[in-house]
PDB file of N, CA and C in Angstrom:
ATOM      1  N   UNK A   1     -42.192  52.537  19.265  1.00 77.00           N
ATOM      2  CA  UNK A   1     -43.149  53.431  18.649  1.00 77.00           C
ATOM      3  C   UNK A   1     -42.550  54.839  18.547  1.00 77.00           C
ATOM      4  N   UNK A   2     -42.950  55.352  17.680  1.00 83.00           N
ATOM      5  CA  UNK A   2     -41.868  57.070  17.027  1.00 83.00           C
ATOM      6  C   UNK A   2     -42.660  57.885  17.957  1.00 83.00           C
ATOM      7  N   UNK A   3     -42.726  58.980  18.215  1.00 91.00           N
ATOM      8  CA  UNK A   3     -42.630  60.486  18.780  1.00 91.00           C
ATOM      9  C   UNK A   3     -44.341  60.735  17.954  1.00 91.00           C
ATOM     10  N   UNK A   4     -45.285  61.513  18.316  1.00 94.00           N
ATOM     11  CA  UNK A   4     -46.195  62.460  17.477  1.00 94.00           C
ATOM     12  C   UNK A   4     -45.668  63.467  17.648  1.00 94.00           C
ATOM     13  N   UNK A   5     -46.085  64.099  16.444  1.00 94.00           N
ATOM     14  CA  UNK A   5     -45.745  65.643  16.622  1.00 94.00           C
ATOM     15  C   UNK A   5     -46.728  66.482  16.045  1.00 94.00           C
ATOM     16  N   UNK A   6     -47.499  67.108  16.578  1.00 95.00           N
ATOM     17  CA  UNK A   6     -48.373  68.171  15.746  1.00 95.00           C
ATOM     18  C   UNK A   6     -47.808  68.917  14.731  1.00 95.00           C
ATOM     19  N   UNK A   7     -48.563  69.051  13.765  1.00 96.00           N
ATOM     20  CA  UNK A   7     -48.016  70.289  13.127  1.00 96.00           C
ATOM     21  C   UNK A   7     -49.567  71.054  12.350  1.00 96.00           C
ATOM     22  N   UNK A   8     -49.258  72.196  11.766  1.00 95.00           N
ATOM     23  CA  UNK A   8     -50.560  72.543  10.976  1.00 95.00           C
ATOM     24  C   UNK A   8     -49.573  73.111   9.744  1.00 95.00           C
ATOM     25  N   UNK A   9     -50.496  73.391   9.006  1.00 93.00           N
ATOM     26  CA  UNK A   9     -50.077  74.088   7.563  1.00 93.00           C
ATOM     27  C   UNK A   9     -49.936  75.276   7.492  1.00 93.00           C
ATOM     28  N   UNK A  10     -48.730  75.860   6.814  1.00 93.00           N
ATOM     29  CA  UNK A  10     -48.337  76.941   6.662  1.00 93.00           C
ATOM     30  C   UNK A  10     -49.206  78.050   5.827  1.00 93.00           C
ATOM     31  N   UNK A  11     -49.672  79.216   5.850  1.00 92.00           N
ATOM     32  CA  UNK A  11     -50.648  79.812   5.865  1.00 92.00           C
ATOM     33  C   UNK A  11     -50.538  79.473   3.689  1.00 92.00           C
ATOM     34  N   UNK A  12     -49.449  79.426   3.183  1.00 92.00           N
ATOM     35  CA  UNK A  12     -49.691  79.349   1.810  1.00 92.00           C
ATOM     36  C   UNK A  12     -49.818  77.736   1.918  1.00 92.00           C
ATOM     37  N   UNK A  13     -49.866  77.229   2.434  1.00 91.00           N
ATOM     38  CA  UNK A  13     -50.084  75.666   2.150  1.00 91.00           C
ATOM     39  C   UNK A  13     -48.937  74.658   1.423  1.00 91.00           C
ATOM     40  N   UNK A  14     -47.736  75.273   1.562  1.00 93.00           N
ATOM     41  CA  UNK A  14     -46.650  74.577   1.003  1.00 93.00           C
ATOM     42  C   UNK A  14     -45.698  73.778   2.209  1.00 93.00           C
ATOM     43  N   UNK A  15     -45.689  74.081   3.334  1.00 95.00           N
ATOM     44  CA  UNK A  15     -45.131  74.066   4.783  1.00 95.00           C
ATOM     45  C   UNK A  15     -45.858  73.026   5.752  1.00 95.00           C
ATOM     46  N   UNK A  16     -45.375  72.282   6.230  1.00 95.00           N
ATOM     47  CA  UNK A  16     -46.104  71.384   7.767  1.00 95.00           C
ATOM     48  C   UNK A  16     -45.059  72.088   9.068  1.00 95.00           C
ATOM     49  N   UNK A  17     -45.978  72.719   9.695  1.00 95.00           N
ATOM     50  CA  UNK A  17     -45.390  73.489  11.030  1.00 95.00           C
ATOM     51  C   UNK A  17     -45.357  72.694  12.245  1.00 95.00           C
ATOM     52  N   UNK A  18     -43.811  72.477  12.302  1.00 94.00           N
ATOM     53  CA  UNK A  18     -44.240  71.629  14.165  1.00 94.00           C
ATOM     54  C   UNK A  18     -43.784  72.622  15.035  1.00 94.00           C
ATOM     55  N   UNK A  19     -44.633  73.175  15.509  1.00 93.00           N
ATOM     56  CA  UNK A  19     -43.949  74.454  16.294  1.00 93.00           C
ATOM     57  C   UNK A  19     -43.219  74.077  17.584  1.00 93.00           C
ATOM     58  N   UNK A  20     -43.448  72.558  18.000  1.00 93.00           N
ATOM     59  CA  UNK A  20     -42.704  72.495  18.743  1.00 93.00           C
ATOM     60  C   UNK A  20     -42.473  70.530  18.854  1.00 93.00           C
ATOM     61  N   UNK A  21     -41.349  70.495  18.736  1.00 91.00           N
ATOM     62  CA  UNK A  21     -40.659  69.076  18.218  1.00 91.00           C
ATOM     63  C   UNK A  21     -40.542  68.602  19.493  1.00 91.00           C
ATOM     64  N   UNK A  22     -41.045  67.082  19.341  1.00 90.00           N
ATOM     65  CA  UNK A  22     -41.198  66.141  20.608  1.00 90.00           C
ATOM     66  C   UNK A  22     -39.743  65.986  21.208  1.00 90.00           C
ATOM     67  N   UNK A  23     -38.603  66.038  20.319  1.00 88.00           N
ATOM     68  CA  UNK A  23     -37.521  65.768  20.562  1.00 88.00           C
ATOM     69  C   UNK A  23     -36.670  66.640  21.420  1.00 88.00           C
ATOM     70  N   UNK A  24     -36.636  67.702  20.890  1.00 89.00           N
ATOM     71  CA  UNK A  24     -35.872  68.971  20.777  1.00 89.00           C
ATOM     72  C   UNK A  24     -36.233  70.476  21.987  1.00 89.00           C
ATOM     73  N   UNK A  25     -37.941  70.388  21.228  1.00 91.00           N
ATOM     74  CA  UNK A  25     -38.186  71.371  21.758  1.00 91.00           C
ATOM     75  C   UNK A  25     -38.604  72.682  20.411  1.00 91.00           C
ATOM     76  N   UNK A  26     -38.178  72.617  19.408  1.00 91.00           N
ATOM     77  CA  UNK A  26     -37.725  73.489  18.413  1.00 91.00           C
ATOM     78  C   UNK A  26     -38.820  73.594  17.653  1.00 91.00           C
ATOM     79  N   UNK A  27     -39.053  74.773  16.333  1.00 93.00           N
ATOM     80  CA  UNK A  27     -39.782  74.810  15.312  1.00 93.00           C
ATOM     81  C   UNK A  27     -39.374  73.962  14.038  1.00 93.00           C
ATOM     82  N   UNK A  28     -39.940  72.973  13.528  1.00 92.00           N
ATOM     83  CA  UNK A  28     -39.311  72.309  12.463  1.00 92.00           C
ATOM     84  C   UNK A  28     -40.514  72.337  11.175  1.00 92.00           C
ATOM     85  N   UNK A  29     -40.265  72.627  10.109  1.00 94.00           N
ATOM     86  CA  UNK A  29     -40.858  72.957   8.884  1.00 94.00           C
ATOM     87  C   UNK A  29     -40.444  71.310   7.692  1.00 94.00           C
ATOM     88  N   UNK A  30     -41.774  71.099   7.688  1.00 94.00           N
ATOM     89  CA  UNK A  30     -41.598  69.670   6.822  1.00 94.00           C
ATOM     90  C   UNK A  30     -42.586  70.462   4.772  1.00 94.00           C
ATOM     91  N   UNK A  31     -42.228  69.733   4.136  1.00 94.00           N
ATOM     92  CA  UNK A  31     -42.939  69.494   2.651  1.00 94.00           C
ATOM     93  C   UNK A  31     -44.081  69.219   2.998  1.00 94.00           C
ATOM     94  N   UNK A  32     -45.307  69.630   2.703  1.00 94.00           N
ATOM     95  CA  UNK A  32     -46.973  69.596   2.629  1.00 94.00           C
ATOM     96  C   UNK A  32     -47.326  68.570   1.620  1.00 94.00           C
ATOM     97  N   UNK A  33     -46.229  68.559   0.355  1.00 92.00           N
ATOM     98  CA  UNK A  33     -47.190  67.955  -0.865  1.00 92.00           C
ATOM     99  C   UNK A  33     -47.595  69.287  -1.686  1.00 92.00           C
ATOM    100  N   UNK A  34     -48.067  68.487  -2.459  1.00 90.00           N
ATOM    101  CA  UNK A  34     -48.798  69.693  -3.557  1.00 90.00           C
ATOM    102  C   UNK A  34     -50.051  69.918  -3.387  1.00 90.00           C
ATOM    103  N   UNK A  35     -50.406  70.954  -3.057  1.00 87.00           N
ATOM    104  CA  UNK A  35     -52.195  70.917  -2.706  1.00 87.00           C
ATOM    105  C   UNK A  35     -52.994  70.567  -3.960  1.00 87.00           C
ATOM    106  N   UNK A  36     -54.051  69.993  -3.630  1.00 88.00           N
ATOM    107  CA  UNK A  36     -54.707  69.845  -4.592  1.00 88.00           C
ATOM    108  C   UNK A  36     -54.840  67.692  -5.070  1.00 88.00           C
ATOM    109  N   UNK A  37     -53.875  67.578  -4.958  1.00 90.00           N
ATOM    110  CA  UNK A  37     -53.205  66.276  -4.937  1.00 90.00           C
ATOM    111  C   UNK A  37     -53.640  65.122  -4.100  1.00 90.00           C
ATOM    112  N   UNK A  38     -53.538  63.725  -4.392  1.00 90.00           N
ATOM    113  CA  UNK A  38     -54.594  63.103  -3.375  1.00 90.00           C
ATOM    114  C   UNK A  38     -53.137  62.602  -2.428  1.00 90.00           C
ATOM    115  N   UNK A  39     -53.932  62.883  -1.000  1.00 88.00           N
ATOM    116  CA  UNK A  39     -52.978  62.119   0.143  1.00 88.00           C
ATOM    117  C   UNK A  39     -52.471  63.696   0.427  1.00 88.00           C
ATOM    118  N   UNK A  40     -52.916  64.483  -0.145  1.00 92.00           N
ATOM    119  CA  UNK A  40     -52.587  66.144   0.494  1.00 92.00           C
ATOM    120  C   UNK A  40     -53.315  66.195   1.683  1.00 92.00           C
ATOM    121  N   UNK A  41     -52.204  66.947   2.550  1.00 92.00           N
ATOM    122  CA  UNK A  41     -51.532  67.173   2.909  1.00 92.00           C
ATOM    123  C   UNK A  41     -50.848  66.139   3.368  1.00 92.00           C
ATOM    124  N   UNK A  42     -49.172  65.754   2.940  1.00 92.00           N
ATOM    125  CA  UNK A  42     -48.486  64.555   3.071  1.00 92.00           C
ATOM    126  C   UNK A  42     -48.290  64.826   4.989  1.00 92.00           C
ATOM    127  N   UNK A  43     -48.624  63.294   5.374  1.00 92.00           N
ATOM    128  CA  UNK A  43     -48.433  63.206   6.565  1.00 92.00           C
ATOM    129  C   UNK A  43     -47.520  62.015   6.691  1.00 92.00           C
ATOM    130  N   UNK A  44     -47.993  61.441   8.478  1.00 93.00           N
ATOM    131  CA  UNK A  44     -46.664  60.182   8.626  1.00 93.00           C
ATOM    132  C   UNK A  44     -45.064  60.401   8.947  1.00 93.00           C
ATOM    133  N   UNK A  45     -44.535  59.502   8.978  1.00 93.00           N
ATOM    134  CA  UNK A  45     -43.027  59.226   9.430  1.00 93.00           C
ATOM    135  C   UNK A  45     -42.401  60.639   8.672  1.00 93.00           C
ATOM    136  N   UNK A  46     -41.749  61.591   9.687  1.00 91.00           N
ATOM    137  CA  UNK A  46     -40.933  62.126   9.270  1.00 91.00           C
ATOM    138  C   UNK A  46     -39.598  61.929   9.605  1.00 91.00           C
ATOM    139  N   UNK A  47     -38.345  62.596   9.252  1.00 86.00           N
ATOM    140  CA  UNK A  47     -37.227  62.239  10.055  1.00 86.00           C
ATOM    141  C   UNK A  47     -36.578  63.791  10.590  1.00 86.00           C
ATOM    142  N   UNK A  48     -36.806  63.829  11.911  1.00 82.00           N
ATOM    143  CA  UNK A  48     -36.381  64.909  12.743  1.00 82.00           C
ATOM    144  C   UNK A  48     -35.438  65.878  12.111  1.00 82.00           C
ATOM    145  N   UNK A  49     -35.420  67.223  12.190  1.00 76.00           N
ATOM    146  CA  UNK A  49     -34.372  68.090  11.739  1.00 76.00           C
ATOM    147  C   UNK A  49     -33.149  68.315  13.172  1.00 76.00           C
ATOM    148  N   UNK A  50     -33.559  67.808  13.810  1.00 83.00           N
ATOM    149  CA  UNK A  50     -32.685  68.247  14.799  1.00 83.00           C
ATOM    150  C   UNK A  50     -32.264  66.896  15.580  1.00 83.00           C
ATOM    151  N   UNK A  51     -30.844  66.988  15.985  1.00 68.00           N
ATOM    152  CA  UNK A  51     -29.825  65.552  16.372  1.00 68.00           C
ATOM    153  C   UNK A  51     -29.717  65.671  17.719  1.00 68.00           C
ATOM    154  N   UNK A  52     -30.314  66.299  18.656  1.00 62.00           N
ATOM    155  CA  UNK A  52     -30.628  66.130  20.330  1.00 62.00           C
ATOM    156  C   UNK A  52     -31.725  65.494  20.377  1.00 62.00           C
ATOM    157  N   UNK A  53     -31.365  64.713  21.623  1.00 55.00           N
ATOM    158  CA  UNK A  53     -32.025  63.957  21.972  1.00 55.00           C
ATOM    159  C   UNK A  53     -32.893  63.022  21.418  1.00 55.00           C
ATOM    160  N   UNK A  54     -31.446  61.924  20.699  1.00 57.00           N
ATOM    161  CA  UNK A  54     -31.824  60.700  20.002  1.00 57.00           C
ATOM    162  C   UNK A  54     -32.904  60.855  18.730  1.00 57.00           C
ATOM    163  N   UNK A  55     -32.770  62.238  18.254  1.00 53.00           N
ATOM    164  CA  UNK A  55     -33.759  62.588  17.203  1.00 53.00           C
ATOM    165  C   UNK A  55     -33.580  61.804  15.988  1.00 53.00           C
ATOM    166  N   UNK A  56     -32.628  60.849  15.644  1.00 64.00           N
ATOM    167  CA  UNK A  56     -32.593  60.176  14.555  1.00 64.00           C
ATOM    168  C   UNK A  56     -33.711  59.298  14.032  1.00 64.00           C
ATOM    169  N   UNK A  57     -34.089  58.584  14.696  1.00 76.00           N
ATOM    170  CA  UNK A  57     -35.687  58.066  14.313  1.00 76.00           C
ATOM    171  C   UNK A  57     -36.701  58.439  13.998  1.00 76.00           C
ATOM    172  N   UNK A  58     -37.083  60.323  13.976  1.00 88.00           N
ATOM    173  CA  UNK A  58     -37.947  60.862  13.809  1.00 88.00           C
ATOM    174  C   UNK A  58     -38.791  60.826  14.092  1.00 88.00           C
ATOM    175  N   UNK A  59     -39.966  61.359  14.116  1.00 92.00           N
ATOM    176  CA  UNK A  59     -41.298  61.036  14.362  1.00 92.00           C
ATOM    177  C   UNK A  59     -42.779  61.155  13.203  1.00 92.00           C
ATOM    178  N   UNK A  60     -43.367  61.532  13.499  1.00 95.00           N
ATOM    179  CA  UNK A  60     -44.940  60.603  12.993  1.00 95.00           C
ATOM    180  C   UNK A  60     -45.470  62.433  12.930  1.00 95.00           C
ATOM    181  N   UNK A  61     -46.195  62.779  11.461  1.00 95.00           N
ATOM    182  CA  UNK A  61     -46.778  63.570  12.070  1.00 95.00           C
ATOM    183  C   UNK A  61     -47.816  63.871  12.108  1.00 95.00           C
ATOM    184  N   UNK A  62     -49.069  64.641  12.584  1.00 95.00           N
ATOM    185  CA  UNK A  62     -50.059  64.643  13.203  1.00 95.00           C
ATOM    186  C   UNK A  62     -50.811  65.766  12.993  1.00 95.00           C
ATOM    187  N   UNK A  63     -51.771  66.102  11.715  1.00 94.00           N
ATOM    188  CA  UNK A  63     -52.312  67.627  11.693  1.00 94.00           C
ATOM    189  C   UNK A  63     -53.070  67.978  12.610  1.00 94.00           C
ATOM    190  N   UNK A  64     -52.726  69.307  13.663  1.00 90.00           N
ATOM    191  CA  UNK A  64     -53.373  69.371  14.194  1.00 90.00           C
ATOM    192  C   UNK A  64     -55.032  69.713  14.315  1.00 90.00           C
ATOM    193  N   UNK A  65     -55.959  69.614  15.436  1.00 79.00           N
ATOM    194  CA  UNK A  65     -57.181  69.989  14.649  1.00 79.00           C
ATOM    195  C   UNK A  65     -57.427  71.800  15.280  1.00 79.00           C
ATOM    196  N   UNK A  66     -57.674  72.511  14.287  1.00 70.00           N
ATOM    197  CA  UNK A  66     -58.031  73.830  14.374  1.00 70.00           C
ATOM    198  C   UNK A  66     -58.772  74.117  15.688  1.00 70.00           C
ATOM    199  N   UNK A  67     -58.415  75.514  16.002  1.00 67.00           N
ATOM    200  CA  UNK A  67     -59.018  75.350  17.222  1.00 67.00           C
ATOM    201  C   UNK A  67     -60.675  76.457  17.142  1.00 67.00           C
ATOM    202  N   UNK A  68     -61.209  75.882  17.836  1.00 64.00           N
ATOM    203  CA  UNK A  68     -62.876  76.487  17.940  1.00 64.00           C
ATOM    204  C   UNK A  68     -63.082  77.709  18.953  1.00 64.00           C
TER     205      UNK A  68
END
């Protein structure tokens, strides 16, 4: 089973923010999709930006939910 990784959307909505990578530790910036678009904001299997610690398999990703 892959890694979750939170991420939320970048304040213009073009960006998926993992501010911090299951793998690594690191900030990693994924493609959103096109807003507006169905299946926006693109989620699911990503493949890790970073090659520590067996990051080749990537992980899964996970919008986070806003906080209250």
């Amino acid at each position: 089973m892959k890694p979750t990784a939170e991420c939320e959307l970048s304040k213009d909505g073009t960006e998926l923010v993992v501010a911090r990578c299951p793998l690594c530790g690191k900030t990693h910036r994924h493609g959103a999709g096109e807003p507006g678009t169905p299946g926006y904001p693109t989620l699911g299997h990503r493949v890790a930006h970073c090659t520590t610690g067996g990051g080749g398999g990537g992980y899964v990703l996970k919008l986070r939910e806003p906080a209250t």
